[in-house]
mmCIF file of C-alpha atoms in Angstrom:
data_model
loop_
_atom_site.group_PDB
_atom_site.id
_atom_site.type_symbol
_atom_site.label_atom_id
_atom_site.label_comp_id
_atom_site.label_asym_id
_atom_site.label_seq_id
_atom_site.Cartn_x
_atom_site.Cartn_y
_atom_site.Cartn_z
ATOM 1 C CA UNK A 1059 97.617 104.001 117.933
ATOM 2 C CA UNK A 1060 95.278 103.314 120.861
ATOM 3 C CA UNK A 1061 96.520 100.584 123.622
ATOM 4 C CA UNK A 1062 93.927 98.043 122.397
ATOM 5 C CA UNK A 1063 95.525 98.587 118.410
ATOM 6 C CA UNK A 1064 99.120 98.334 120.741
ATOM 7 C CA UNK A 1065 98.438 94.794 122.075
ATOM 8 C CA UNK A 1066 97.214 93.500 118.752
ATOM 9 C CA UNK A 1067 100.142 94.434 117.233
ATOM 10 C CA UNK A 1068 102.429 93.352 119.613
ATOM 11 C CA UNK A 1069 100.826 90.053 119.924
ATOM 12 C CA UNK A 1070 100.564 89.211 115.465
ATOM 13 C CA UNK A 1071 104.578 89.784 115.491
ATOM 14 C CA UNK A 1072 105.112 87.723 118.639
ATOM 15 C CA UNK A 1073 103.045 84.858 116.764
ATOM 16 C CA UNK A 1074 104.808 85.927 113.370
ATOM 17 C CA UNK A 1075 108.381 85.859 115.253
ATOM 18 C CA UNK A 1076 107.298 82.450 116.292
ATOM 19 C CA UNK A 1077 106.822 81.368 112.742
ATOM 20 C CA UNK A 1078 110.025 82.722 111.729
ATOM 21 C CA UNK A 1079 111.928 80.325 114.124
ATOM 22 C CA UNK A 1080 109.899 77.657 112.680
ATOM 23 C CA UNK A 1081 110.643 78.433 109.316
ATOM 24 C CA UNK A 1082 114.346 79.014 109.672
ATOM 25 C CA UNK A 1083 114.680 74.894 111.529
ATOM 26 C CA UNK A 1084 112.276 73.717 108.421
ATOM 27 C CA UNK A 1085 113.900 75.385 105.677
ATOM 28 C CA UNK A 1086 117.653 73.893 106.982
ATOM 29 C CA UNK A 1087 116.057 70.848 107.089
ATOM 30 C CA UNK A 1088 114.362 70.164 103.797
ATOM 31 C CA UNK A 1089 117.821 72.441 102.494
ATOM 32 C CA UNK A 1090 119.547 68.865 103.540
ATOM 33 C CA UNK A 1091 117.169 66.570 102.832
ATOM 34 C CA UNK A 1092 117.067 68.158 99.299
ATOM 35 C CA UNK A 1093 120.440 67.682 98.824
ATOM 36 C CA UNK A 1094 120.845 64.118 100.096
ATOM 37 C CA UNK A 1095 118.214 63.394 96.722
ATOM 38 C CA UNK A 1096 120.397 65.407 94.528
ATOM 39 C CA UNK A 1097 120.216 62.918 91.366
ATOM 40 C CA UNK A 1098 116.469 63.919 91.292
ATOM 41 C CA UNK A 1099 115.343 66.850 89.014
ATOM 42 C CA UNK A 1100 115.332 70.177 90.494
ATOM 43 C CA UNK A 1101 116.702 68.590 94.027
ATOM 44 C CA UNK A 1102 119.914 70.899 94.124
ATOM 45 C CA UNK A 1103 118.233 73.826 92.964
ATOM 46 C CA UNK A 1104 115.987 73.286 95.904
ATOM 47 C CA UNK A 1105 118.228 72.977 98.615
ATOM 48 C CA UNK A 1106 119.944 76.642 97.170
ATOM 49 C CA UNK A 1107 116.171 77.760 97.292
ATOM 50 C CA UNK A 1108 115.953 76.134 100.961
ATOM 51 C CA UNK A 1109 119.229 77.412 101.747
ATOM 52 C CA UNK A 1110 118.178 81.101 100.670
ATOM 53 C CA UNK A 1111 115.031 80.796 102.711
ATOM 54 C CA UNK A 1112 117.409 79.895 105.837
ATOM 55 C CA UNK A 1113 119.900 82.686 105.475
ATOM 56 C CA UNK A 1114 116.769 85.377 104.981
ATOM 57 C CA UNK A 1115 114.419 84.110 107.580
ATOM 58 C CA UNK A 1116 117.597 83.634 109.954
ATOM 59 C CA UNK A 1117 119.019 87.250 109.531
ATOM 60 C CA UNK A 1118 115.458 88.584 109.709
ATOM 61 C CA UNK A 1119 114.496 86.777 112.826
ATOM 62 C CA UNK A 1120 117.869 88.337 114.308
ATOM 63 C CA UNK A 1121 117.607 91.680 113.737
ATOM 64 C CA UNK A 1122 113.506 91.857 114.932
ATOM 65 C CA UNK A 1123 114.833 90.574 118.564
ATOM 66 C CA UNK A 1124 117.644 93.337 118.066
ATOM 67 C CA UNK A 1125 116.907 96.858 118.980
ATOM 68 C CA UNK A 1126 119.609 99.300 118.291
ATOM 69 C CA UNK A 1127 119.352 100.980 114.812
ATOM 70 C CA UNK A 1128 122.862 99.966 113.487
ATOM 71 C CA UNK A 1129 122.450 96.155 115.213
ATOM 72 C CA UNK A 1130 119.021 96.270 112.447
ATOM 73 C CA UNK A 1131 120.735 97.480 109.868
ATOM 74 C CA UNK A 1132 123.376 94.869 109.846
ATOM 75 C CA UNK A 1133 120.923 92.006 109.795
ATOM 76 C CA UNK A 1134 118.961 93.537 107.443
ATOM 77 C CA UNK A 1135 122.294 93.589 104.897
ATOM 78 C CA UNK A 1136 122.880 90.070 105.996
ATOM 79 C CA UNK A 1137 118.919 88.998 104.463
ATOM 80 C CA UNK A 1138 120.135 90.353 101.020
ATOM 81 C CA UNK A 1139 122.512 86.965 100.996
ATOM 82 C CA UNK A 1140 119.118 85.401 100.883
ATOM 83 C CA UNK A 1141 116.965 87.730 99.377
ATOM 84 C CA UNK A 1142 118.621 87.592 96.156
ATOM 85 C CA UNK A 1143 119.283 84.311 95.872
ATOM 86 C CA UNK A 1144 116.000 82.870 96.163
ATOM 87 C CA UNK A 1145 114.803 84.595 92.952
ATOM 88 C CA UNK A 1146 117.645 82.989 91.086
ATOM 89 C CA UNK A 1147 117.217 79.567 92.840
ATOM 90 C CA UNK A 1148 113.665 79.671 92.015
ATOM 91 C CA UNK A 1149 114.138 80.067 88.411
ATOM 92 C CA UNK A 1150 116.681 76.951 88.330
ATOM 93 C CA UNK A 1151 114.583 74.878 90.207
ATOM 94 C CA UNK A 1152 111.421 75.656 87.796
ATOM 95 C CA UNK A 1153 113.668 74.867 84.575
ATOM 96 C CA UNK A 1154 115.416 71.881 86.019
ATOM 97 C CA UNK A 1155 112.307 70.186 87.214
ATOM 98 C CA UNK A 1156 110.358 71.194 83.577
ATOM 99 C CA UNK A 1157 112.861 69.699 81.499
ATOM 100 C CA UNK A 1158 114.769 72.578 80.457
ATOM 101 C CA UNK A 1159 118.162 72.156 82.867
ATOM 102 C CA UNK A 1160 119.775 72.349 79.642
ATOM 103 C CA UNK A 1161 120.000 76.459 79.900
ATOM 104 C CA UNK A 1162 121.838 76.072 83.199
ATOM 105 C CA UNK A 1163 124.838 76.580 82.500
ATOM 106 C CA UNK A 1164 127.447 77.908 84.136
ATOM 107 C CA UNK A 1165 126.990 81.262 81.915
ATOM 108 C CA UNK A 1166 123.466 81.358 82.076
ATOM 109 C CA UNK A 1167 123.387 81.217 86.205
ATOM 110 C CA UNK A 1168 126.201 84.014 86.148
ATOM 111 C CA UNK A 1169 124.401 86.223 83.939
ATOM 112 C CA UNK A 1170 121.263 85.697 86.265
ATOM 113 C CA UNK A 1171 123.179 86.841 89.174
ATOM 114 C CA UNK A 1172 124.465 90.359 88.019
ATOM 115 C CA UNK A 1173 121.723 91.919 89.480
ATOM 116 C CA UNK A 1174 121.481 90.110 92.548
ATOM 117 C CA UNK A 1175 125.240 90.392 93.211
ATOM 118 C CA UNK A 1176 124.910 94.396 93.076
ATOM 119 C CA UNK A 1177 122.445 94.079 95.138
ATOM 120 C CA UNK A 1178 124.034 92.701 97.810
ATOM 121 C CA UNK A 1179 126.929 95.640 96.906
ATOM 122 C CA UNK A 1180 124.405 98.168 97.143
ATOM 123 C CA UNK A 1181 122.799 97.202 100.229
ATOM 124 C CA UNK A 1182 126.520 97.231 101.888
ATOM 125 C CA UNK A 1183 127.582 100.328 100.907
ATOM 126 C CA UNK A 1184 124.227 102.070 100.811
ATOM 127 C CA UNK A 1185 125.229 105.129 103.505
ATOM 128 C CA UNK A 1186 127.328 105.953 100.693
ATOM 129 C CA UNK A 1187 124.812 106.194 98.206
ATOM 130 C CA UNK A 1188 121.395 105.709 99.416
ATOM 131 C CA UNK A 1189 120.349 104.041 96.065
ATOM 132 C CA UNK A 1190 118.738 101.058 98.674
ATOM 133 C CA UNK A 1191 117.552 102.985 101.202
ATOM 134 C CA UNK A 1192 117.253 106.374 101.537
ATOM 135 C CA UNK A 1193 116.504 106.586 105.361
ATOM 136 C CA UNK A 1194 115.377 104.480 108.077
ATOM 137 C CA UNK A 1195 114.470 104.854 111.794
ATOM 138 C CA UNK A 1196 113.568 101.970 114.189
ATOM 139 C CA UNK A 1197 109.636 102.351 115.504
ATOM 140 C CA UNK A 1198 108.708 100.636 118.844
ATOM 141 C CA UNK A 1199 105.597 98.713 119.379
ATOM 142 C CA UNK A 1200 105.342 97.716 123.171
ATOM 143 C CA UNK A 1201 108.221 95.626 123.736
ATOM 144 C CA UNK A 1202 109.246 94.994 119.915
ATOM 145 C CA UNK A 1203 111.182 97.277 118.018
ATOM 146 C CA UNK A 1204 110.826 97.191 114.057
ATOM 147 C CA UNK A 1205 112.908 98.528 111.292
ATOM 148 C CA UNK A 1206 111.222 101.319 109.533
ATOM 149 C CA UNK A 1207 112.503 101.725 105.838
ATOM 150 C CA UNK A 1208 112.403 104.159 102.868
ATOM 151 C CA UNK A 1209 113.224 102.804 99.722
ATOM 152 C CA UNK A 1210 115.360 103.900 97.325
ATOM 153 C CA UNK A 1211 115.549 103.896 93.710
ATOM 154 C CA UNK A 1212 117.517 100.509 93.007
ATOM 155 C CA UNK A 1213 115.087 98.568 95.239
ATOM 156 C CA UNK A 1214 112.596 98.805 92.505
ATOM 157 C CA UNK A 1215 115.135 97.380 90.479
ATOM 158 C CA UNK A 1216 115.580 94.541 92.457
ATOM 159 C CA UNK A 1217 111.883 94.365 92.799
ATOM 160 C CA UNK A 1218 111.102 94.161 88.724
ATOM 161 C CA UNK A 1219 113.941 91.562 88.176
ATOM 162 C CA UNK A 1220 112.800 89.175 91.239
ATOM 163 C CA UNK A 1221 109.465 89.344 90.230
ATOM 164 C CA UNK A 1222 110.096 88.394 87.099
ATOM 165 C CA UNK A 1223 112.096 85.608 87.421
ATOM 166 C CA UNK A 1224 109.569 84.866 89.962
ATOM 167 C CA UNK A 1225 106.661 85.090 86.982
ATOM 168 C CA UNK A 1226 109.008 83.147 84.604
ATOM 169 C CA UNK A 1227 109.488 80.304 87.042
ATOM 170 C CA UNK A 1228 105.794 80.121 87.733
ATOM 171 C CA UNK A 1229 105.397 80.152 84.401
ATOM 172 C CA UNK A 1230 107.439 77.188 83.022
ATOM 173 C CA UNK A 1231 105.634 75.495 86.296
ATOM 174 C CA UNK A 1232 102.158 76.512 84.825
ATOM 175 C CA UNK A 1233 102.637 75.028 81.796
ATOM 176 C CA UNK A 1234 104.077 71.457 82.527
ATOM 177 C CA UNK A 1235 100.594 71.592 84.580
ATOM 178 C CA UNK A 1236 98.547 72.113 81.689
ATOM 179 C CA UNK A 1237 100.803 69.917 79.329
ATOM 180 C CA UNK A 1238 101.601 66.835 81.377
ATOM 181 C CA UNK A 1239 99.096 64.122 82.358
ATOM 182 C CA UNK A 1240 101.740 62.825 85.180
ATOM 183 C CA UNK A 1241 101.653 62.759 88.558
ATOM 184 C CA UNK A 1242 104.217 65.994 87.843
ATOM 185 C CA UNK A 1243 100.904 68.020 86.923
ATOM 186 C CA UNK A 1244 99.805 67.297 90.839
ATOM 187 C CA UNK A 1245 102.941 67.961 91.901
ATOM 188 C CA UNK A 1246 103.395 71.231 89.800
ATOM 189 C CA UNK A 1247 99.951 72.388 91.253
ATOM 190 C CA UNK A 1248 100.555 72.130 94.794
ATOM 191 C CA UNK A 1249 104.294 74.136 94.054
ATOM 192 C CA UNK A 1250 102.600 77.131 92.762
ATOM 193 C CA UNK A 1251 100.214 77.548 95.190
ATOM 194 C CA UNK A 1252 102.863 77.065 97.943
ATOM 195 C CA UNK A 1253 104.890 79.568 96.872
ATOM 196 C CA UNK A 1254 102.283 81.884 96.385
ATOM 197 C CA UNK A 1255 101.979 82.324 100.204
ATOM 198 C CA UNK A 1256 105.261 84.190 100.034
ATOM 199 C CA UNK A 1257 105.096 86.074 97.281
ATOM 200 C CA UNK A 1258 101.714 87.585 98.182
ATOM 201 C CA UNK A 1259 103.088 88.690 101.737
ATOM 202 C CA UNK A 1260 106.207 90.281 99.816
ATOM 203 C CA UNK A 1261 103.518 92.224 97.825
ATOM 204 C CA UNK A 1262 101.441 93.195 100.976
ATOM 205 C CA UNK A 1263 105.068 94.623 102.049
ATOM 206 C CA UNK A 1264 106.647 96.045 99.507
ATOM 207 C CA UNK A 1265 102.945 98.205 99.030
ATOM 208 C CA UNK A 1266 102.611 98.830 102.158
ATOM 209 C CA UNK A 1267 99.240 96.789 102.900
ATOM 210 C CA UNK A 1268 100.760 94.616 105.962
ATOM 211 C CA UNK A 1269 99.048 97.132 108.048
ATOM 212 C CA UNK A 1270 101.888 96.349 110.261
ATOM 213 C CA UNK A 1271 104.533 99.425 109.639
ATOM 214 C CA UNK A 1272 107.981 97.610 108.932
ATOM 215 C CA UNK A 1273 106.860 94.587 109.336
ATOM 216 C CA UNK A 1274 107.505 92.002 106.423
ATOM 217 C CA UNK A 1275 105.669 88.450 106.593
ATOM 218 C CA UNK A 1276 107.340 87.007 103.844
ATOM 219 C CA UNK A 1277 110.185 85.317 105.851
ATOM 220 C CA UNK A 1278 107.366 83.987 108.206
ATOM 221 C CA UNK A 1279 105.733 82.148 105.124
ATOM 222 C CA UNK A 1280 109.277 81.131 103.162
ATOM 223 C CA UNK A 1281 109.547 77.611 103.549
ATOM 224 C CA UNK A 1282 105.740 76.784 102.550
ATOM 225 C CA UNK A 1283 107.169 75.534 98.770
ATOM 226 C CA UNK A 1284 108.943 72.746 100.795
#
């Protein structure tokens, strides 16, 4: 990497970093004022989506100002709390607000959260195992320090079950678009494309196409659906 490449680098995470703070003060935020409308449709399943967005973009934000290898690590286990949650938040919110609330129940949102719950397990005890990660290293860019990471086999699983309660949500979303005739269709609209912001700088990460090595945007571009 040339100095020129160096600078350009260090200067898209400082900017990125920047965004994180924002994004961890407006996620809390609309996480309350979500609450505080709680009789509305989808309202508490937002705040637990806001609320995920907060503990992720929080734990992420501390552990790229960290620099030791085991200081990383330990923030990086503390963004599973939020990592996993938002997938199952998501899919609440996008039944609740379509009219189908009625499949979340108390078994429906446990059986949802098997996967995310071993997860979180996983990513704890992964030197144990390495099913999460199977090695990482901490890379320096200038004055920034970024966690490097090898997956491991069950972070594909986590991958295929986010995403597709991810797709599902967008889904029931999609269609109360092209059903309804309300101002929920407008409102539906603008929710899908906010959240694609996200979810397409998740992709560019998980594939490797950030062109930023360990770098992950998605936390910078989390609280967009608000």
């Amino acid at each position: 990497m040339t100095d020129t490449d160096g600078r350009h680098t260090m200067v898209t995470q400082l900017v990125a970093a920047t965004l994180m703070v924002f994004a961890v003060f407006t996620a809390a935020a609309l996480a309350v004022l979500a609450w505080r409308q709680r009789p509305r449709p989808g309202a508490v399943p937002f705040a637990a989506i806001m609320l995920a967005v907060t503990a992720w973009v929080g734990a992420y934000s501390a552990g790229f100002w960290s620099t030791g290898l085991e200081t990383k690590l330990f923030w990086y286990r503390l963004e599973w709390l939020g990592v996993v949650s938002l997938p199952v938040a998501w899919i609440g919110f996008a039944a609740e607000y379509t009219g189908r609330d009625r499949y979340l129940t108390p078994k429906y949102v446990a059986l949802l959260s098997v996967v995310p719950a071993l997860t979180v397990l996983l990513a704890w005890t992964n030197p144990a195992h390495h099913l999460v990660l199977t090695s990482a290293s901490v890379v320096t860019y200038g004055e920034f320090a970024v966690l490097e990471r090898n997956w491991g086999p069950w972070f594909w699983v986590h991958i295929v079950y986010s995403y597709s309660l991810l797709v599902a949500g967008a889904a029931l979303l999609f269609r109360l678009v092209v059903d309804s005739r309300t101002l929920y269709r407008g409102q539906a609209t603008a929710l899908l494309v906010a959240v694609g912001a996200p979810w397409v700088g998740n992709v560019a990460y998980v594939t490797d196409l950030t062109g930023l090595p360990g770098f992950d945007p998605t936390p910078s571009r989390s609280s967009s659906p608000g």
